[in-house]
Short mmCIF file of C-alpha atoms and ligand atoms in Angstrom, two decimals:
data_model
loop_
_atom_site.label_atom_id
_atom_site.label_comp_id
_atom_site.label_asym_id
_atom_site.label_seq_id
_atom_site.Cartn_x
_atom_site.Cartn_y
_atom_site.Cartn_z
CA UNK A 699 -4.47 52.98 18.04
CA UNK A 700 -2.47 51.68 20.99
CA UNK A 701 0.57 49.54 20.19
CA UNK A 702 -0.90 46.41 21.79
CA UNK A 703 -4.04 46.60 19.65
CA UNK A 704 -1.90 47.26 16.62
CA UNK A 705 0.28 44.24 17.39
CA UNK A 706 -2.72 41.94 17.75
CA UNK A 707 -4.17 43.27 14.51
CA UNK A 708 -0.88 42.57 12.77
CA UNK A 709 -0.93 39.05 14.23
CA UNK A 710 -4.49 38.52 13.06
CA UNK A 711 -3.74 39.90 9.60
CA UNK A 712 -0.70 37.68 9.19
CA UNK A 713 -2.70 34.58 10.16
CA UNK A 714 -5.51 35.45 7.80
CA UNK A 715 -3.10 35.95 4.93
CA UNK A 716 -1.41 32.63 5.75
CA UNK A 717 -4.79 30.92 5.70
CA UNK A 718 -5.69 32.53 2.38
CA UNK A 719 -2.38 31.45 0.96
CA UNK A 720 -2.86 27.86 2.11
CA UNK A 721 -6.42 27.81 0.76
CA UNK A 722 -5.24 29.15 -2.59
CA UNK A 723 -2.56 26.47 -2.87
CA UNK A 724 -4.86 23.65 -1.79
CA UNK A 725 -7.50 24.71 -4.29
CA UNK A 726 -4.88 24.87 -7.03
CA UNK A 727 -3.67 21.38 -6.12
CA UNK A 728 -7.19 19.92 -6.06
CA UNK A 729 -8.07 21.55 -9.37
CA UNK A 730 -4.88 20.96 -11.34
CA UNK A 731 -3.36 17.80 -9.87
CA UNK A 732 -6.20 15.85 -8.32
CA UNK A 733 -8.65 17.25 -10.92
CA UNK A 734 -11.45 17.65 -8.44
CA UNK A 735 -14.26 20.09 -9.06
CA UNK A 736 -14.20 23.39 -7.15
CA UNK A 737 -15.19 22.89 -3.57
CA UNK A 738 -16.00 25.05 -0.60
CA UNK A 739 -13.05 24.95 1.80
CA UNK A 740 -13.34 26.70 5.14
CA UNK A 741 -10.65 27.11 7.79
CA UNK A 742 -12.26 24.19 9.63
CA UNK A 743 -12.61 21.74 6.70
CA UNK A 744 -10.69 18.57 7.73
CA UNK A 745 -7.63 18.22 5.51
CA UNK A 746 -8.10 14.43 5.52
CA UNK A 747 -11.50 14.91 3.90
CA UNK A 748 -9.92 16.64 0.91
CA UNK A 749 -8.08 13.48 -0.09
CA UNK A 750 -4.65 15.12 -0.25
CA UNK A 751 -2.15 12.28 -0.48
CA UNK A 752 1.58 12.34 0.26
CA UNK A 753 2.43 13.76 -3.17
CA UNK A 754 -0.20 16.46 -2.71
CA UNK A 755 1.24 17.31 0.70
CA UNK A 756 4.74 17.46 -0.79
CA UNK A 757 3.67 19.87 -3.55
CA UNK A 758 1.75 22.03 -1.06
CA UNK A 759 4.81 22.05 1.18
CA UNK A 760 7.01 23.11 -1.74
CA UNK A 761 4.64 25.92 -2.81
CA UNK A 762 4.46 27.28 0.74
CA UNK A 763 8.22 27.21 1.11
CA UNK A 764 8.58 29.15 -2.11
CA UNK A 765 5.92 31.76 -1.28
CA UNK A 766 6.51 32.51 2.40
CA UNK A 767 10.05 31.24 3.01
CA UNK A 768 8.94 28.85 5.74
CA UNK A 769 10.11 25.27 5.76
CA UNK A 770 7.35 23.12 7.24
CA UNK A 771 8.00 19.55 8.35
CA UNK A 772 5.85 17.33 6.17
CA UNK A 773 5.34 14.74 8.88
CA UNK A 774 3.93 17.43 11.19
CA UNK A 775 1.71 18.70 8.39
CA UNK A 776 0.07 15.27 8.26
CA UNK A 777 -0.94 15.57 11.89
CA UNK A 778 -2.73 18.91 11.49
CA UNK A 779 -6.45 18.79 11.13
CA UNK A 780 -7.44 21.84 9.14
CA UNK A 781 -6.29 25.06 7.51
CA UNK A 782 -6.59 26.95 10.80
CA UNK A 783 -4.12 24.60 12.53
CA UNK A 784 -1.84 24.58 9.50
CA UNK A 785 -1.74 28.39 9.44
CA UNK A 786 -0.95 28.53 13.14
CA UNK A 787 1.87 26.03 12.64
CA UNK A 788 3.31 27.99 9.71
CA UNK A 789 3.08 31.28 11.62
CA UNK A 790 5.05 29.68 14.46
CA UNK A 791 7.96 28.79 12.17
CA UNK A 792 10.95 31.07 11.65
CA UNK A 793 11.49 32.57 8.22
CA UNK A 794 14.32 30.74 6.49
CA UNK A 795 16.80 33.04 4.86
CA UNK A 796 18.68 30.42 2.89
CA UNK A 797 17.09 29.44 -0.35
CA UNK A 798 16.75 25.68 -0.91
CA UNK A 799 20.25 24.19 -1.22
CA UNK A 800 21.50 25.22 -4.64
CA UNK A 801 22.70 22.35 -6.76
CA UNK A 802 26.42 21.88 -6.29
CA UNK A 803 28.12 22.63 -9.58
CA UNK A 804 30.41 19.73 -10.28
CA UNK A 805 32.47 20.24 -13.42
CA UNK A 806 31.70 17.54 -15.92
CA UNK A 807 34.63 15.89 -17.56
CA UNK A 808 33.86 16.40 -21.21
CA UNK A 809 37.10 14.84 -22.43
CA UNK A 810 40.16 16.36 -24.07
CA UNK A 811 38.66 16.98 -27.47
CA UNK A 812 36.09 19.41 -26.02
CA UNK A 813 38.77 21.57 -24.40
CA UNK A 814 40.37 21.94 -27.78
CA UNK A 815 37.14 23.25 -29.27
CA UNK A 816 36.35 26.90 -29.60
CA UNK A 817 34.07 27.95 -26.71
CA UNK A 818 30.83 29.21 -28.14
CA UNK A 819 28.44 31.37 -26.07
CA UNK A 820 25.67 28.81 -26.71
CA UNK A 821 27.53 26.04 -24.86
CA UNK A 822 25.59 25.59 -21.61
CA UNK A 823 27.43 26.05 -18.33
CA UNK A 824 28.48 22.81 -16.63
CA UNK A 825 25.51 21.35 -14.83
CA UNK A 826 25.09 19.36 -11.67
CA UNK A 827 25.96 15.67 -11.89
CA UNK A 828 22.68 14.10 -13.07
CA UNK A 829 22.67 11.60 -10.23
CA UNK A 830 23.51 14.01 -7.36
CA UNK A 831 19.85 14.93 -6.86
CA UNK A 832 18.98 11.32 -6.08
CA UNK A 833 21.91 10.84 -3.76
CA UNK A 834 20.71 13.84 -1.73
CA UNK A 835 17.40 12.01 -1.30
CA UNK A 836 19.26 8.93 -0.09
CA UNK A 837 20.21 10.86 3.06
CA UNK A 838 17.80 9.10 5.42
CA UNK A 839 18.74 5.62 4.16
CA UNK A 840 22.48 6.37 4.48
CA UNK A 841 21.99 7.68 8.04
CA UNK A 842 20.00 4.61 9.14
CA UNK A 843 22.61 2.32 7.56
CA UNK A 844 25.43 4.18 9.31
CA UNK A 845 23.68 3.61 12.66
CA UNK A 846 23.45 -0.14 11.93
CA UNK A 847 19.65 0.09 11.99
CA UNK A 848 18.91 -0.78 8.36
CA UNK A 849 16.68 -3.86 8.45
CA UNK A 850 15.37 -3.87 4.89
CA UNK A 851 16.13 -6.43 2.18
CA UNK A 852 17.71 -9.07 4.43
CA UNK A 853 19.18 -11.77 2.21
CA UNK A 854 17.44 -15.12 2.57
CA UNK A 855 19.55 -18.11 1.61
CA UNK A 856 17.61 -21.04 3.12
CA UNK A 857 13.92 -21.80 3.59
CA UNK A 858 12.73 -24.72 5.67
CA UNK A 859 9.07 -24.67 6.75
CA UNK A 860 8.59 -21.62 9.02
CA UNK A 861 12.37 -21.19 9.39
CA UNK A 862 14.71 -19.25 7.15
CA UNK A 863 18.39 -18.34 7.09
CA UNK A 864 18.52 -14.57 6.58
CA UNK A 865 21.75 -12.56 6.47
CA UNK A 866 23.49 -15.75 7.56
CA UNK A 867 21.32 -16.30 10.68
CA UNK A 868 18.65 -18.96 11.22
CA UNK A 869 15.39 -17.25 12.18
CA UNK A 870 11.73 -18.05 12.66
CA UNK A 871 9.93 -16.29 9.81
CA UNK A 872 7.19 -14.06 11.24
CA UNK A 873 6.94 -11.64 8.33
CA UNK A 874 5.81 -13.73 5.37
CA UNK A 875 2.60 -13.62 3.36
CA UNK A 876 2.55 -17.40 2.80
CA UNK A 877 -0.37 -17.74 5.18
CA UNK A 878 -0.95 -21.43 4.42
CA UNK A 879 2.71 -22.44 4.05
CA UNK A 880 2.39 -23.36 0.38
CA UNK A 881 5.78 -22.03 -0.78
CA UNK A 882 7.38 -25.35 0.08
CA UNK A 883 4.36 -27.59 -0.51
CA UNK A 884 5.31 -30.65 -2.64
CA UNK A 885 2.43 -30.02 -5.07
CA UNK A 886 3.25 -26.36 -5.79
CA UNK A 887 6.94 -27.22 -6.22
CA UNK A 888 6.23 -30.21 -8.47
CA UNK A 889 3.76 -28.23 -10.62
CA UNK A 890 6.33 -25.47 -11.15
CA UNK A 891 9.02 -28.02 -11.98
CA UNK A 892 6.76 -29.78 -14.50
CA UNK A 893 5.76 -26.50 -16.18
CA UNK A 894 9.38 -25.43 -16.59
CA UNK A 895 10.33 -28.85 -17.97
CA UNK A 896 7.48 -28.62 -20.46
CA UNK A 897 7.52 -24.96 -21.52
CA UNK A 898 10.96 -23.69 -20.50
CA UNK A 899 11.57 -20.82 -18.12
CA UNK A 900 9.88 -17.83 -19.78
CA UNK A 901 7.19 -17.21 -22.38
CA UNK A 902 6.76 -16.29 -26.04
CA UNK A 903 5.51 -12.75 -25.39
CA UNK A 904 2.35 -10.89 -24.45
CA UNK A 905 -0.81 -12.88 -23.83
CA UNK A 906 -2.78 -11.49 -26.79
CA UNK A 907 0.04 -12.34 -29.21
CA UNK A 908 2.10 -15.48 -28.52
CA UNK A 909 2.18 -15.72 -24.72
CA UNK A 910 -0.96 -17.74 -23.92
CA UNK A 911 -0.59 -21.42 -22.95
CA UNK A 912 -3.10 -24.02 -21.85
CA UNK A 913 -1.87 -23.38 -18.27
CA UNK A 914 -2.97 -19.72 -18.44
CA UNK A 915 -6.39 -20.80 -19.68
CA UNK A 916 -6.61 -23.42 -16.92
CA UNK A 917 -5.70 -20.92 -14.21
CA UNK A 918 -8.20 -18.32 -15.43
CA UNK A 919 -11.00 -20.90 -15.61
CA UNK A 920 -10.11 -22.18 -12.13
CA UNK A 921 -9.97 -18.68 -10.62
CA UNK A 922 -13.34 -17.79 -12.15
CA UNK A 923 -14.92 -20.87 -10.57
CA UNK A 924 -13.08 -20.43 -7.27
CA UNK A 925 -14.20 -16.79 -7.00
CA UNK A 926 -17.83 -17.59 -8.01
CA UNK A 927 -17.47 -15.40 -11.09
CA UNK A 928 -18.14 -15.80 -14.79
CA UNK A 929 -14.58 -15.16 -15.99
CA UNK A 930 -11.07 -14.18 -14.86
CA UNK A 931 -7.90 -12.62 -16.27
CA UNK A 932 -4.36 -12.92 -14.88
CA UNK A 933 -1.67 -10.23 -14.90
CA UNK A 934 2.06 -10.48 -14.29
CA UNK A 935 1.90 -8.90 -10.80
CA UNK A 936 -0.64 -7.83 -8.22
CA UNK A 937 0.61 -4.27 -8.37
CA UNK A 938 0.16 -4.19 -12.15
CA UNK A 939 -3.31 -5.73 -11.77
CA UNK A 940 -4.48 -2.77 -9.69
CA UNK A 941 -2.78 -0.21 -11.92
CA UNK A 942 -4.07 -1.72 -15.15
CA UNK A 943 -7.59 -2.51 -13.94
CA UNK A 944 -8.45 0.77 -12.22
CA UNK A 945 -6.96 2.92 -14.97
CA UNK A 946 -8.90 0.95 -17.60
CA UNK A 947 -12.26 0.93 -15.83
CA UNK A 948 -12.48 4.69 -15.15
CA UNK A 949 -11.33 7.94 -16.71
CA UNK A 950 -11.37 11.66 -15.98
CA UNK A 951 -15.17 11.77 -16.37
CA UNK A 952 -15.69 9.36 -13.48
CA UNK A 953 -15.13 9.42 -9.74
CA UNK A 954 -13.19 6.91 -7.68
CA UNK A 955 -14.02 6.55 -4.01
CA UNK A 956 -11.53 4.68 -1.83
CA UNK A 957 -10.89 3.88 1.82
CA UNK A 958 -8.09 6.10 3.17
CA UNK A 959 -6.14 2.95 4.23
CA UNK A 960 -6.18 1.33 0.77
CA UNK A 961 -2.98 -0.28 -0.49
CA UNK A 962 -0.52 1.88 -2.46
CA UNK A 963 -1.11 -0.11 -5.67
CA UNK A 964 -4.77 0.93 -5.56
CA UNK A 965 -3.83 4.56 -4.98
CA UNK A 966 -1.37 4.42 -7.89
CA UNK A 967 -4.05 2.89 -10.14
CA UNK A 968 -6.36 5.77 -9.20
CA UNK A 969 -3.70 8.33 -10.07
CA UNK A 970 -3.02 6.68 -13.41
CA UNK A 971 -6.72 6.72 -14.29
CA UNK A 972 -6.92 10.54 -14.01
CA UNK A 973 -10.33 10.16 -12.34
CA UNK A 974 -10.68 12.35 -9.24
CA UNK A 975 -10.13 10.27 -6.09
CA UNK A 976 -12.34 10.92 -3.09
CA UNK A 977 -11.12 9.12 0.02
CA UNK A 978 -13.43 8.19 2.86
CA UNK A 979 -12.54 7.70 6.51
CA UNK A 980 -11.30 4.20 7.22
CA UNK A 981 -14.19 1.71 7.22
CA UNK A 982 -16.61 4.55 8.05
CA UNK A 983 -19.84 3.98 6.18
CA UNK A 984 -21.23 7.46 6.90
CA UNK A 985 -18.15 8.93 5.30
CA UNK A 986 -18.52 6.59 2.28
CA UNK A 987 -22.21 7.56 1.95
CA UNK A 988 -21.26 11.24 1.93
CA UNK A 989 -18.67 10.65 -0.77
CA UNK A 990 -21.20 8.73 -2.88
CA UNK A 991 -23.63 11.65 -2.61
CA UNK A 992 -20.83 14.00 -3.73
CA UNK A 993 -20.14 11.78 -6.73
CA UNK A 994 -23.81 11.52 -7.74
CA UNK A 995 -24.36 11.94 -11.49
CA UNK A 996 -21.02 10.51 -12.63
CA UNK A 997 -19.93 6.92 -13.22
CA UNK A 998 -18.28 5.89 -9.94
CA UNK A 999 -15.91 3.14 -8.85
CA UNK A 1000 -15.70 2.29 -5.15
CA UNK A 1001 -12.50 0.43 -4.32
CA UNK A 1002 -11.50 -1.13 -0.99
CA UNK A 1003 -9.11 -3.68 0.46
CA UNK A 1004 -10.83 -6.80 1.85
CA UNK A 1005 -8.19 -7.08 4.58
CA UNK A 1006 -6.14 -3.93 5.23
CA UNK A 1007 -2.53 -4.84 4.69
CA UNK A 1008 -0.92 -2.81 7.47
CA UNK A 1009 -3.58 -3.31 10.13
CA UNK A 1010 -5.24 -6.66 9.49
CA UNK A 1011 -8.85 -5.52 9.92
CA UNK A 1012 -11.66 -6.43 7.51
CA UNK A 1013 -13.76 -4.04 5.44
CA UNK A 1014 -17.46 -3.80 6.34
CA UNK A 1015 -18.40 -5.42 3.05
CA UNK A 1016 -22.19 -5.86 3.47
CA UNK A 1017 -22.57 -2.12 4.18
CA UNK A 1018 -20.28 -1.18 1.27
CA UNK A 1019 -22.30 -3.41 -1.08
CA UNK A 1020 -25.55 -1.88 0.12
CA UNK A 1021 -24.30 1.67 -0.48
CA UNK A 1022 -22.86 0.80 -3.90
CA UNK A 1023 -26.17 -0.73 -4.96
CA UNK A 1024 -28.10 2.34 -3.81
CA UNK A 1025 -25.80 4.65 -5.75
CA UNK A 1026 -25.28 2.33 -8.74
CA UNK A 1027 -21.52 2.41 -8.18
CA UNK A 1028 -19.15 -0.27 -9.47
CA UNK A 1029 -17.47 -2.12 -6.56
CA UNK A 1030 -13.90 -3.42 -6.65
CA UNK A 1031 -12.40 -5.38 -3.72
CA UNK A 1032 -8.68 -6.20 -3.38
CA UNK A 1033 -8.46 -9.71 -1.90
CA UNK A 1034 -4.66 -9.87 -1.66
CA UNK A 1035 -4.77 -10.80 2.04
CA UNK A 1036 -8.16 -12.52 2.18
CA UNK A 1037 -7.60 -15.48 -0.17
CA UNK A 1038 -6.85 -18.61 1.86
CA UNK A 1039 -7.47 -16.56 4.99
CA UNK A 1040 -11.13 -15.49 5.16
CA UNK A 1041 -14.17 -17.75 4.84
CA UNK A 1042 -14.76 -21.28 6.13
CA UNK A 1043 -12.84 -22.84 3.23
CA UNK A 1044 -10.48 -19.91 2.62
CA UNK A 1045 -12.23 -18.66 -0.51
CA UNK A 1046 -12.14 -15.07 0.68
CA UNK A 1047 -14.36 -12.23 1.74
CA UNK A 1048 -17.49 -13.27 -0.17
CA UNK A 1049 -17.54 -16.55 1.75
CA UNK A 1050 -16.68 -14.76 5.03
CA UNK A 1051 -19.76 -12.51 4.88
CA UNK A 1052 -21.95 -14.88 2.84
CA UNK A 1053 -22.78 -12.20 0.26
CA UNK A 1054 -24.24 -13.09 -3.16
CA UNK A 1055 -22.13 -13.99 -6.20
CA UNK A 1056 -22.65 -10.79 -8.19
CA UNK A 1057 -22.37 -8.35 -5.27
CA UNK A 1058 -18.69 -7.57 -5.87
CA UNK A 1059 -18.21 -6.43 -9.47
CA UNK A 1060 -14.42 -6.61 -9.59
CA UNK A 1061 -12.73 -9.25 -7.43
CA UNK A 1062 -9.04 -8.50 -7.54
CA UNK A 1063 -6.43 -10.79 -6.00
CA UNK A 1064 -2.72 -11.52 -5.95
CA UNK A 1065 -1.06 -14.86 -6.60
CA UNK A 1066 1.95 -13.75 -4.57
CA UNK A 1067 0.66 -14.29 -1.05
CA UNK A 1068 -1.28 -17.43 0.00
CA UNK A 1069 -1.04 -18.83 -3.53
CA UNK A 1070 2.76 -19.20 -3.32
CA UNK A 1071 3.37 -17.75 -6.75
CA UNK A 1072 3.64 -14.32 -8.36
CA UNK A 1073 1.10 -12.36 -10.39
CA UNK A 1074 -2.40 -11.00 -9.93
CA UNK A 1075 -5.92 -11.45 -11.28
CA UNK A 1076 -9.36 -9.99 -11.68
CA UNK A 1077 -12.51 -12.13 -11.58
CA UNK A 1078 -15.93 -10.80 -12.54
CA UNK A 1079 -18.62 -10.69 -15.21
CA UNK A 1080 -17.58 -11.97 -18.66
CA UNK A 1081 -18.21 -8.57 -20.32
CA UNK A 1082 -15.91 -6.85 -17.86
CA UNK A 1083 -13.09 -9.40 -18.23
CA UNK A 1084 -13.34 -9.29 -22.04
CA UNK A 1085 -13.10 -5.49 -21.87
CA UNK A 1086 -10.00 -5.65 -19.63
CA UNK A 1087 -8.37 -8.28 -21.87
CA UNK A 1088 -8.58 -5.95 -24.84
CA UNK A 1089 -8.07 -2.55 -23.20
CA UNK A 1090 -5.90 -2.92 -20.08
CA UNK A 1091 -2.46 -1.72 -21.10
CA UNK A 1092 -0.76 -3.57 -18.23
CA UNK A 1093 -2.08 -6.79 -19.82
CA UNK A 1094 -1.70 -5.97 -23.50
CA UNK A 1095 1.79 -4.50 -23.36
CA UNK A 1096 3.43 -6.83 -20.84
CA UNK A 1097 4.79 -10.35 -21.20
CA UNK A 1098 2.63 -13.25 -20.01
CA UNK A 1099 2.77 -14.55 -16.46
CA UNK A 1100 5.52 -17.21 -16.49
CA UNK A 1101 4.24 -20.76 -16.86
CA UNK A 1102 6.04 -21.82 -13.67
CA UNK A 1103 4.10 -19.22 -11.66
CA UNK A 1104 0.89 -20.10 -13.47
CA UNK A 1105 1.27 -23.78 -12.60
CA UNK A 1106 2.14 -23.00 -8.96
CA UNK A 1107 -1.05 -20.95 -8.54
CA UNK A 1108 -3.22 -23.71 -10.06
CA UNK A 1109 -1.67 -26.23 -7.66
CA UNK A 1110 -2.09 -23.88 -4.68
CA UNK A 1111 -5.82 -23.47 -5.36
CA UNK A 1112 -6.14 -27.28 -5.47
CA UNK A 1113 -4.22 -27.69 -2.21
CA UNK A 1114 -6.48 -25.19 -0.40
CA UNK A 1115 -9.54 -27.17 -1.52
CA UNK A 1116 -8.03 -30.60 -0.83
CA UNK A 1117 -6.45 -29.78 2.54
CA UNK A 1118 -9.08 -27.76 4.43
CA UNK A 1119 -7.20 -28.43 7.68
CA UNK A 1120 -4.65 -25.77 6.64
CA UNK A 1121 -7.20 -22.94 6.96
CA UNK A 1122 -8.35 -24.34 10.31
CA UNK A 1123 -4.75 -24.59 11.56
CA UNK A 1124 -4.11 -20.97 10.53
CA UNK A 1125 -7.04 -19.81 12.72
CA UNK A 1126 -5.90 -21.93 15.68
CA UNK A 1127 -2.38 -20.49 15.44
CA UNK A 1128 -3.66 -16.94 15.06
CA UNK A 1129 -5.89 -17.24 18.11
CA UNK A 1130 -3.07 -18.63 20.25
CA UNK A 1131 -0.61 -15.96 19.07
CA UNK A 1132 -2.99 -13.00 19.49
CA UNK A 1133 -4.06 -14.14 22.93
CA UNK A 1134 -0.38 -14.42 23.95
CA UNK A 1135 0.45 -10.93 22.68
CA UNK A 1136 -2.53 -9.33 24.42
CA UNK A 1137 -1.71 -11.11 27.69
CA UNK A 1138 1.82 -9.72 27.47
CA UNK A 1139 0.33 -6.23 27.13
CA UNK A 1140 1.16 -5.47 23.50
CA UNK A 1141 -1.10 -3.19 21.46
CA UNK A 1142 -2.12 -5.08 18.31
CA UNK A 1143 -4.40 -2.40 16.89
CA UNK A 1144 -7.60 -3.55 15.25
CA UNK A 1145 -6.45 -6.82 13.66
CA UNK A 1146 -8.65 -9.88 13.37
CA UNK A 1147 -6.60 -11.67 10.70
CA UNK A 1148 -3.08 -13.20 10.39
CA UNK A 1149 -1.60 -9.73 9.75
CA UNK A 1150 -0.76 -8.76 13.32
CA UNK A 1151 0.75 -5.32 13.90
CA UNK A 1152 2.59 -4.65 17.15
CA UNK A 1153 2.33 -0.92 17.73
CA UNK A 1154 5.68 0.50 18.78
CA UNK A 1155 5.13 4.14 19.83
CA UNK A 1156 7.98 5.68 17.80
CA UNK A 1157 10.44 4.93 15.04
CA UNK A 1158 13.42 4.42 17.36
CA UNK A 1159 11.55 1.76 19.38
CA UNK A 1160 10.44 0.08 16.15
CA UNK A 1161 14.02 -0.27 14.95
CA UNK A 1162 15.24 -1.33 18.40
CA UNK A 1163 12.55 -4.01 18.64
CA UNK A 1164 13.49 -5.25 15.17
CA UNK A 1165 17.16 -5.45 16.11
CA UNK A 1166 16.50 -7.30 19.37
CA UNK A 1167 14.12 -9.77 17.71
CA UNK A 1168 16.45 -10.47 14.79
CA UNK A 1169 19.43 -10.94 17.13
CA UNK A 1170 17.34 -13.49 19.05
CA UNK A 1171 16.38 -15.34 15.84
CA UNK A 1172 12.93 -13.91 15.10
CA UNK A 1173 12.34 -12.41 11.64
CA UNK A 1174 9.97 -9.43 12.09
CA UNK A 1175 9.39 -6.51 9.75
CA UNK A 1176 9.55 -2.83 10.81
CA UNK A 1177 6.95 -0.54 9.23
CA UNK A 1178 7.49 3.21 9.54
CA UNK A 1179 6.44 6.44 7.81
CA UNK A 1180 5.54 6.86 4.92
CA UNK A 1181 4.14 3.28 4.74
CA UNK A 1182 2.05 4.16 7.83
CA UNK A 1183 1.32 7.53 9.50
CA UNK A 1184 4.33 8.89 11.39
CA UNK A 1185 2.48 8.52 14.71
CA UNK A 1186 1.70 4.83 14.15
CA UNK A 1187 4.94 2.92 13.49
CA UNK A 1188 4.85 -0.80 14.17
CA UNK A 1189 6.33 -4.22 13.72
CA UNK A 1190 4.16 -6.06 11.26
CA UNK A 1191 4.06 -9.74 12.06
CA UNK A 1192 2.26 -12.41 10.04
CA UNK A 1193 1.19 -15.76 11.40
CA UNK A 1194 0.82 -18.83 9.19
CA UNK A 1195 -0.48 -22.38 9.36
CA UNK A 1196 3.17 -23.47 9.70
CA UNK A 1197 3.55 -21.81 13.10
CA UNK A 1198 2.67 -24.54 15.57
CA UNK A 1199 2.60 -24.07 19.35
CA UNK A 1200 6.43 -24.39 19.78
CA UNK A 1201 7.04 -21.70 17.13
CA UNK A 1202 4.44 -19.32 18.56
CA UNK A 1203 5.82 -19.85 22.08
CA UNK A 1204 9.31 -19.02 20.80
CA UNK A 1205 8.02 -15.88 19.04
CA UNK A 1206 6.17 -14.72 22.17
CA UNK A 1207 9.23 -15.31 24.34
CA UNK A 1208 11.48 -13.22 22.06
CA UNK A 1209 8.89 -10.46 21.68
CA UNK A 1210 8.29 -10.34 25.44
CA UNK A 1211 12.01 -9.95 26.14
CA UNK A 1212 12.45 -7.25 23.46
CA UNK A 1213 9.26 -5.49 24.58
CA UNK A 1214 10.47 -5.30 28.17
CA UNK A 1215 13.95 -4.19 27.18
CA UNK A 1216 12.59 -1.32 25.07
CA UNK A 1217 9.97 -0.40 27.67
CA UNK A 1218 7.11 -1.19 25.29
CA UNK A 1219 5.57 -3.54 27.86
CA UNK A 1220 6.09 -3.93 31.60
C1 PLP B 2624 -3.53 -5.21 -0.61
C2 PLP B 2624 -2.48 -5.42 -1.66
N1 PLP B 2624 -2.81 -5.28 -2.95
C3 PLP B 2624 -1.90 -5.45 -3.93
C4 PLP B 2624 -0.60 -5.80 -3.65
C5 PLP B 2624 0.39 -5.98 -4.77
O1 PLP B 2624 0.56 -7.34 -5.02
P1 PLP B 2624 1.92 -7.98 -5.56
O2 PLP B 2624 2.89 -7.95 -4.42
O3 PLP B 2624 1.50 -9.35 -5.91
O4 PLP B 2624 2.38 -7.17 -6.70
C6 PLP B 2624 -0.21 -5.98 -2.32
C7 PLP B 2624 1.19 -6.35 -2.00
O5 PLP B 2624 1.65 -6.40 -0.92
C8 PLP B 2624 -1.18 -5.80 -1.30
O6 PLP B 2624 -0.86 -5.94 -0.01
#
């Protein structure tokens, strides 16, 4: 055999073995971690279709590093489409000779009395400082802080309508979820004040034991009516609501099918449930239909966001309902960003699309956004709510929602119904703001709601834009990997009914200046 042919054969062999290795590791992950049944995976099967999330990617990355001494970049791995591309990428990487950084052995000060003791062979060798591992993982945060580009957790000390004082600077708030401006509404503030005067600041324990008050009952009855449902149950946070509800409704014998852009709290609820999670392509009904066919024969929960929290687009609810009905799947919709926002009177996605009362089985929502409070809820059929009340661990084993927050949410629901002009004003402001951004040449993705992303090309531009805006008095929020894919960083801006024309004009002026300075727009 001539050397050239031999070389190409060696190249081919090495690629095939890399592919086999990747396939073996993916199958092991799907079987053991994601608990999915055996599936046929070819070199061309799209990785996205397999539903491997960030943790899955991290464990695959780790296994590959261990087995072939290559150190792939996880962000690049996300961009690759299938096993063939992944194998080619791995083959292109140099072999790393150093093993993963060994833990630095820091002697532990065991105190004088230990030194005096006889050293027995069973005494373990000094181990790494228990916290050092975490500090190593803080590397990225420390680096960003050192560059003066850390824009997270700014400290807010004043709040006055759409304006705040953050880190000592007065800014126009363009990153808040209070879509209808109810945080400072006299009725929500008075209701909270009255509840605290009456009940004190906390509660007497978990709801099933001593934590239920007449305010909790009132809020649940009001939410049930508001959401056109038979019953409702409130939890102490929106995140806990998703965790507790999903993990209680399904188990390892079921399937969960979710949109690939679903909120992290939904994904975490799926993981906790131990039911295999099949993701479908974002808002793609053919992809959902295929997943439902795959899940045929097992009890299935389909779960979607009503409004996608990083992009602001709306789920194609009528088509999802139709597919769920055809496949007898339970449907859960997270209305965190649709309450007070969608529908003529702000009652959410059911009103927006005009679908029937029973079409969404599990209507989940948060109290922490439009409703100017904290907490979460599920509204649905009475049987389902009764089941959650007595089986959802995040409800049973957690203290009640505080009465102050309960009262604020009741008042907020009343305000939305009594002041319909707020929802109208929100739409007017959104239209004016979006139009302004598009005229300036910004890319706002696929939004049609008050969550307005401004796509920023790369992480450095995102942080630069944030800095320039904040320096000019505009509070915007940077969103980078892993909250969004590494190739889609953005500023996430949120418009509210409080942003009148002068505020929107100010925001557009600051964004235009920053956009031109960073080269994002011309
Ligand atoms: C879509 C979605 N669901 C659930 C949650 C969690 O809600 P909470 O912040 O009230 O815990 C959020 C929070 O941002 C969200 O955006």
